[in-house]
mmCIF file of C-alpha atoms in Angstrom:
data_model
loop_
_atom_site.group_PDB
_atom_site.id
_atom_site.type_symbol
_atom_site.label_atom_id
_atom_site.label_comp_id
_atom_site.label_asym_id
_atom_site.label_seq_id
_atom_site.Cartn_x
_atom_site.Cartn_y
_atom_site.Cartn_z
ATOM 1 C CA MET A 29 46.223 76.655 11.108
ATOM 2 C CA LYS A 30 49.413 77.945 9.477
ATOM 3 C CA SER A 31 48.560 80.150 6.527
ATOM 4 C CA LEU A 32 50.370 81.448 3.474
ATOM 5 C CA SER A 33 49.930 84.890 2.009
ATOM 6 C CA GLU A 34 48.679 85.067 -1.560
ATOM 7 C CA THR A 35 52.200 85.982 -2.723
ATOM 8 C CA TRP A 36 54.167 84.013 -0.123
ATOM 9 C CA PHE A 37 56.578 82.686 -2.743
ATOM 10 C CA ALA A 38 57.694 86.229 -3.642
ATOM 11 C CA ASP A 39 57.330 87.988 -0.287
ATOM 12 C CA GLY A 40 60.374 89.337 1.529
ATOM 13 C CA TYR A 41 63.720 87.663 0.949
ATOM 14 C CA ILE A 42 63.513 85.309 -2.028
ATOM 15 C CA ASP A 43 65.596 82.337 -0.981
ATOM 16 C CA PHE A 44 64.879 78.736 -1.932
ATOM 17 C CA GLU A 45 65.770 77.183 1.447
ATOM 18 C CA LEU A 46 63.763 79.784 3.357
ATOM 19 C CA LYS A 47 60.680 79.361 1.170
ATOM 20 C CA LYS A 48 61.063 75.580 1.273
ATOM 21 C CA TYR A 49 60.952 75.684 5.088
ATOM 22 C CA THR A 50 57.858 77.902 4.988
ATOM 23 C CA LEU A 51 56.142 75.582 2.504
ATOM 24 C CA LEU A 52 56.971 72.353 4.332
ATOM 25 C CA ALA A 53 55.665 73.745 7.637
ATOM 26 C CA TYR A 54 52.410 74.656 5.865
ATOM 27 C CA LEU A 55 52.116 71.264 4.147
ATOM 28 C CA GLN A 56 52.874 69.424 7.379
ATOM 29 C CA GLU A 57 49.857 71.026 9.001
ATOM 30 C CA ILE A 58 47.643 70.431 5.957
ATOM 31 C CA ASN A 59 48.631 66.755 5.933
ATOM 32 C CA LYS A 60 47.922 66.518 9.660
ATOM 33 C CA TYR A 61 44.336 67.559 8.989
ATOM 34 C CA PHE A 62 44.049 65.216 6.016
ATOM 35 C CA ASN A 63 45.286 62.333 8.191
ATOM 36 C CA GLU A 64 42.363 63.141 10.487
ATOM 37 C CA ASN A 65 40.037 63.091 7.428
ATOM 38 C CA LYS A 66 39.401 66.819 7.817
ATOM 39 C CA LEU A 67 39.297 68.336 4.339
ATOM 40 C CA TYR A 68 37.854 71.841 4.616
ATOM 41 C CA PRO A 69 38.858 74.605 4.544
ATOM 42 C CA HIS A 70 42.323 73.092 4.106
ATOM 43 C CA LEU A 71 41.781 71.464 0.699
ATOM 44 C CA ALA A 72 40.293 74.635 -0.762
ATOM 45 C CA ASP A 73 43.165 76.676 0.682
ATOM 46 C CA ILE A 74 45.954 74.579 -0.807
ATOM 47 C CA ILE A 75 44.184 74.401 -4.181
ATOM 48 C CA PHE A 76 44.004 78.201 -4.153
ATOM 49 C CA HIS A 77 47.757 78.498 -3.528
ATOM 50 C CA TYR A 78 48.559 75.836 -6.117
ATOM 51 C CA ASN A 79 46.517 77.684 -8.738
ATOM 52 C CA ASN A 80 48.375 80.886 -7.865
ATOM 53 C CA LEU A 81 51.694 79.173 -8.563
ATOM 54 C CA VAL A 82 50.477 77.679 -11.831
ATOM 55 C CA ALA A 83 49.128 81.052 -12.938
ATOM 56 C CA PHE A 84 52.456 82.707 -12.179
ATOM 57 C CA LYS A 85 54.378 80.066 -14.118
ATOM 58 C CA GLU A 86 52.092 80.478 -17.113
ATOM 59 C CA ASN A 87 51.939 84.250 -16.995
ATOM 60 C CA LYS A 88 54.881 86.254 -15.689
ATOM 61 C CA ARG A 89 52.636 89.293 -15.325
ATOM 62 C CA PHE A 90 50.525 87.421 -12.805
ATOM 63 C CA LEU A 91 51.397 89.753 -9.934
ATOM 64 C CA GLN A 92 50.259 92.788 -11.894
ATOM 65 C CA GLU A 93 47.110 91.319 -13.388
ATOM 66 C CA HIS A 94 45.784 89.125 -10.606
ATOM 67 C CA PHE A 95 45.685 91.400 -7.602
ATOM 68 C CA PRO A 96 44.372 94.876 -8.540
ATOM 69 C CA LYS A 97 40.865 94.118 -7.274
ATOM 70 C CA LYS A 98 42.126 92.744 -3.976
ATOM 71 C CA PHE A 99 45.006 94.996 -3.042
ATOM 72 C CA SER A 100 45.206 98.687 -2.263
ATOM 73 C CA GLY A 101 47.110 101.026 -4.553
ATOM 74 C CA VAL A 102 50.119 101.026 -2.237
ATOM 75 C CA GLN A 103 50.238 97.232 -2.112
ATOM 76 C CA LEU A 104 49.853 96.991 -5.873
ATOM 77 C CA GLU A 105 52.690 99.470 -6.380
ATOM 78 C CA LYS A 106 54.961 97.295 -4.223
ATOM 79 C CA LEU A 107 54.079 94.232 -6.280
ATOM 80 C CA GLU A 108 54.735 96.081 -9.520
ATOM 81 C CA LEU A 109 58.153 97.132 -8.213
ATOM 82 C CA LEU A 110 58.830 93.535 -7.212
ATOM 83 C CA TYR A 111 57.851 92.389 -10.687
ATOM 84 C CA GLU A 112 60.169 94.925 -12.310
ATOM 85 C CA GLN A 113 62.969 93.842 -9.970
ATOM 86 C CA MET A 114 62.519 90.188 -10.896
ATOM 87 C CA ILE A 115 62.432 90.885 -14.615
ATOM 88 C CA GLY A 116 65.674 92.806 -14.343
ATOM 89 C CA ASP A 117 67.448 90.207 -12.245
ATOM 90 C CA ASP A 118 68.008 86.857 -13.959
ATOM 91 C CA GLU A 119 69.429 85.292 -10.804
ATOM 92 C CA LEU A 120 66.429 86.383 -8.742
ATOM 93 C CA MET A 121 63.978 85.119 -11.354
ATOM 94 C CA SER A 122 65.819 81.813 -11.505
ATOM 95 C CA GLU A 123 65.568 81.458 -7.720
ATOM 96 C CA LEU A 124 61.880 82.292 -7.810
ATOM 97 C CA GLU A 125 61.187 79.777 -10.561
ATOM 98 C CA GLU A 126 63.007 77.097 -8.575
ATOM 99 C CA ILE A 127 60.801 77.906 -5.572
ATOM 100 C CA ILE A 128 57.651 77.789 -7.673
ATOM 101 C CA ASN A 129 58.549 74.507 -9.389
ATOM 102 C CA TYR A 130 59.378 72.829 -6.091
ATOM 103 C CA ALA A 131 56.312 74.201 -4.303
ATOM 104 C CA SER A 132 53.854 73.326 -7.062
ATOM 105 C CA ASN A 133 55.122 69.726 -7.177
ATOM 106 C CA ARG A 134 54.883 69.305 -3.406
ATOM 107 C CA MET A 135 51.467 70.943 -3.261
ATOM 108 C CA LYS A 136 50.206 68.704 -6.034
ATOM 109 C CA ARG A 137 51.056 65.601 -3.993
ATOM 110 C CA THR A 138 49.163 66.928 -0.992
ATOM 111 C CA ILE A 139 46.197 67.935 -3.148
ATOM 112 C CA ASN A 140 46.110 64.411 -4.554
ATOM 113 C CA SER A 141 45.912 63.027 -1.012
ATOM 114 C CA GLY A 142 43.001 65.322 -0.199
ATOM 115 C CA THR A 143 41.287 64.528 -3.481
ATOM 116 C CA GLU A 144 41.500 60.801 -2.761
ATOM 117 C CA ILE A 145 39.686 61.335 0.543
ATOM 118 C CA TYR A 146 37.117 63.561 -1.170
ATOM 119 C CA GLU A 147 36.383 60.996 -3.888
ATOM 120 C CA PHE A 148 36.210 58.162 -1.363
ATOM 121 C CA VAL A 149 33.661 60.013 0.768
ATOM 122 C CA GLU A 150 31.703 61.190 -2.266
ATOM 123 C CA ASP A 151 31.436 57.613 -3.521
ATOM 124 C CA LYS A 152 29.995 56.529 -0.155
ATOM 125 C CA LEU A 153 27.177 59.105 -0.161
ATOM 126 C CA SER A 154 23.678 58.254 -1.294
ATOM 127 C CA ILE A 155 21.140 60.961 -2.136
ATOM 128 C CA ILE A 156 17.433 60.121 -2.229
ATOM 129 C CA PRO A 157 14.451 62.483 -2.661
ATOM 130 C CA ILE A 158 11.920 62.353 0.185
ATOM 131 C CA GLY A 159 8.420 62.252 -1.299
ATOM 132 C CA LEU A 160 7.512 64.037 -4.501
ATOM 133 C CA VAL A 161 10.072 66.512 -5.819
ATOM 134 C CA PRO A 162 8.514 69.885 -6.754
ATOM 135 C CA LEU A 163 9.402 71.669 -9.970
ATOM 136 C CA GLU A 164 11.138 74.381 -7.957
ATOM 137 C CA GLN A 165 14.173 72.752 -6.330
ATOM 138 C CA ASN A 166 16.305 75.804 -5.635
ATOM 139 C CA GLU A 167 15.220 75.882 -2.008
ATOM 140 C CA GLY A 168 14.427 73.123 0.429
ATOM 141 C CA TYR A 169 15.973 70.815 3.023
ATOM 142 C CA PHE A 170 18.382 67.936 3.197
ATOM 143 C CA PHE A 171 18.854 65.384 5.950
ATOM 144 C CA LEU A 172 22.398 64.273 6.729
ATOM 145 C CA SER A 173 22.900 60.943 8.483
ATOM 146 C CA GLN A 174 26.222 59.237 9.067
ATOM 147 C CA GLY A 175 27.381 55.882 10.355
ATOM 148 C CA ASP A 176 25.852 54.926 13.680
ATOM 149 C CA ALA A 177 25.171 58.514 14.762
ATOM 150 C CA ARG A 178 22.069 58.866 16.896
ATOM 151 C CA GLU A 179 20.608 61.854 15.117
ATOM 152 C CA THR A 180 19.580 63.076 11.697
ATOM 153 C CA ARG A 181 20.947 66.554 11.052
ATOM 154 C CA VAL A 182 18.565 68.773 9.075
ATOM 155 C CA TYR A 183 19.733 71.691 6.924
ATOM 156 C CA GLN A 184 17.826 74.240 4.914
ATOM 157 C CA TYR A 185 19.456 75.024 1.573
ATOM 158 C CA ARG A 186 19.162 77.641 -1.133
ATOM 159 C CA LEU A 187 20.727 77.361 -4.577
ATOM 160 C CA SER A 188 21.759 80.375 -6.612
ATOM 161 C CA ILE A 189 23.447 80.901 -9.961
ATOM 162 C CA PHE A 190 26.489 83.105 -10.505
ATOM 163 C CA GLU A 191 28.598 83.799 -13.553
ATOM 164 C CA LYS A 192 32.368 83.510 -13.755
ATOM 165 C CA HIS A 193 34.455 83.883 -16.888
ATOM 166 C CA ASP A 194 31.326 83.771 -19.070
ATOM 167 C CA GLU A 195 30.214 80.501 -17.474
ATOM 168 C CA LYS A 196 27.344 79.876 -15.090
ATOM 169 C CA TYR A 197 27.810 78.055 -11.812
ATOM 170 C CA ARG A 198 25.496 77.024 -9.019
ATOM 171 C CA SER A 199 26.340 77.801 -5.433
ATOM 172 C CA ILE A 200 24.611 76.574 -2.300
ATOM 173 C CA LYS A 201 23.997 78.273 1.037
ATOM 174 C CA THR A 202 22.918 76.172 3.971
ATOM 175 C CA GLU A 203 21.635 76.750 7.468
ATOM 176 C CA PHE A 204 21.481 74.128 10.184
ATOM 177 C CA VAL A 205 17.882 73.679 11.328
ATOM 178 C CA ASP A 206 18.016 71.046 14.049
ATOM 179 C CA GLY A 207 18.852 67.460 14.868
ATOM 180 C CA TRP A 208 16.205 64.747 15.146
ATOM 181 C CA PRO A 209 16.886 61.541 17.129
ATOM 182 C CA ARG A 210 17.064 58.545 14.823
ATOM 183 C CA ASN A 211 14.227 56.220 15.779
ATOM 184 C CA MET A 212 11.119 54.583 14.357
ATOM 185 C CA VAL A 213 9.005 57.696 14.995
ATOM 186 C CA ASN A 214 11.308 60.206 13.298
ATOM 187 C CA THR A 215 11.098 58.803 9.804
ATOM 188 C CA TYR A 216 12.198 61.076 6.980
ATOM 189 C CA ALA A 217 8.560 61.501 5.951
ATOM 190 C CA ASN A 218 7.586 62.553 9.469
ATOM 191 C CA ILE A 219 10.488 65.007 9.739
ATOM 192 C CA LYS A 220 9.488 66.513 6.397
ATOM 193 C CA ALA A 221 5.871 66.880 7.545
ATOM 194 C CA GLU A 222 7.004 68.549 10.775
ATOM 195 C CA LEU A 223 9.207 70.994 8.863
ATOM 196 C CA ILE A 224 6.312 71.964 6.607
ATOM 197 C CA ARG A 225 4.081 72.576 9.644
ATOM 198 C CA LYS A 226 6.638 74.682 11.476
ATOM 199 C CA LYS A 227 8.238 76.579 8.592
ATOM 200 C CA THR A 228 5.305 77.846 6.570
ATOM 201 C CA GLU A 229 7.513 79.937 4.277
ATOM 202 C CA LEU A 230 8.324 76.678 2.470
ATOM 203 C CA PRO A 231 4.946 74.974 2.017
ATOM 204 C CA ASN A 232 6.158 72.582 -0.705
ATOM 205 C CA PRO A 233 9.913 72.157 -0.257
ATOM 206 C CA ALA A 234 12.279 69.859 -2.092
ATOM 207 C CA VAL A 235 13.659 67.445 0.511
ATOM 208 C CA TYR A 236 16.535 65.005 0.165
ATOM 209 C CA SER A 237 18.240 62.512 2.414
ATOM 210 C CA ILE A 238 22.012 62.219 2.228
ATOM 211 C CA GLU A 239 23.308 59.113 3.943
ATOM 212 C CA THR A 240 26.693 57.516 4.450
ATOM 213 C CA ALA A 241 27.971 54.589 6.469
ATOM 214 C CA LEU A 242 31.166 56.537 7.153
ATOM 215 C CA THR A 243 31.866 58.265 10.448
ATOM 216 C CA TYR A 244 33.929 61.263 9.372
ATOM 217 C CA PRO A 245 34.115 64.830 10.713
ATOM 218 C CA ILE A 246 30.869 66.549 9.764
ATOM 219 C CA GLU A 247 31.810 70.208 9.456
ATOM 220 C CA GLU A 248 35.225 69.653 7.873
ATOM 221 C CA THR A 249 34.361 66.798 5.500
ATOM 222 C CA LEU A 250 30.896 65.268 5.302
ATOM 223 C CA LEU A 251 28.882 68.476 5.144
ATOM 224 C CA PRO A 252 31.001 70.238 2.473
ATOM 225 C CA ILE A 253 31.040 67.130 0.273
ATOM 226 C CA ALA A 254 27.324 66.529 0.834
ATOM 227 C CA LYS A 255 26.554 70.092 -0.249
ATOM 228 C CA ARG A 256 28.583 69.813 -3.436
ATOM 229 C CA SER A 257 27.097 66.409 -4.205
ATOM 230 C CA LEU A 258 23.585 67.763 -3.738
ATOM 231 C CA VAL A 259 24.240 70.692 -6.099
ATOM 232 C CA ARG A 260 25.441 68.262 -8.772
ATOM 233 C CA TYR A 261 22.539 65.872 -8.128
ATOM 234 C CA ILE A 262 19.920 68.619 -8.509
ATOM 235 C CA SER A 263 21.672 70.087 -11.568
ATOM 236 C CA ASN A 264 21.875 66.719 -13.298
ATOM 237 C CA ASN A 265 18.260 65.864 -12.604
ATOM 238 C CA ALA A 266 17.054 69.299 -13.669
ATOM 239 C CA ALA A 267 18.914 69.106 -16.998
#
């Protein structure tokens, strides 16, 4: 996958046509994946770059304030010099702002395309608890079944809470356990019972089924959306 640096719009020679070519090559590849209904990590990547552009437009000291934790001292010094150069050069700043305005508009269109796919898939997911749901739901399993696939994919999950900008968020880590053939014997209840027998560290797990009639790429689309949907489902029902 073609990638952009975090400061691609200000790296090297700042020229609108050059940056436009770089951007369009990147967006062409992103759209190719979206046309194949493959969202991740491509949707997250373009949202990251879009937010960088918006932050720069809203705060001209973005390059100084955003990167200190990520860049070395030498890299930061280069960015600070670049910032000083731009501030002192109206023509250069004008060129950069033209690049940013063009890029943010084009990225927004592509993000909208990815978001439409995301919302479509999300709307086609159904989440159902398997058996009684324990009070502790931060760790358990979910079963992912799609379309006419011949197996039920089983994942172990763990929820955790982290803080960002004085707000609390839930994150989810998952691990693929195994696939069970879809048949009359391997009911969700039977799979749950087998998991409890084999994995004694979770004697009373929360277990959910996540089903969809869609046949979309699992790793790039269904699984990431299923994970986010499950986090929201558990959070809403725990509130």
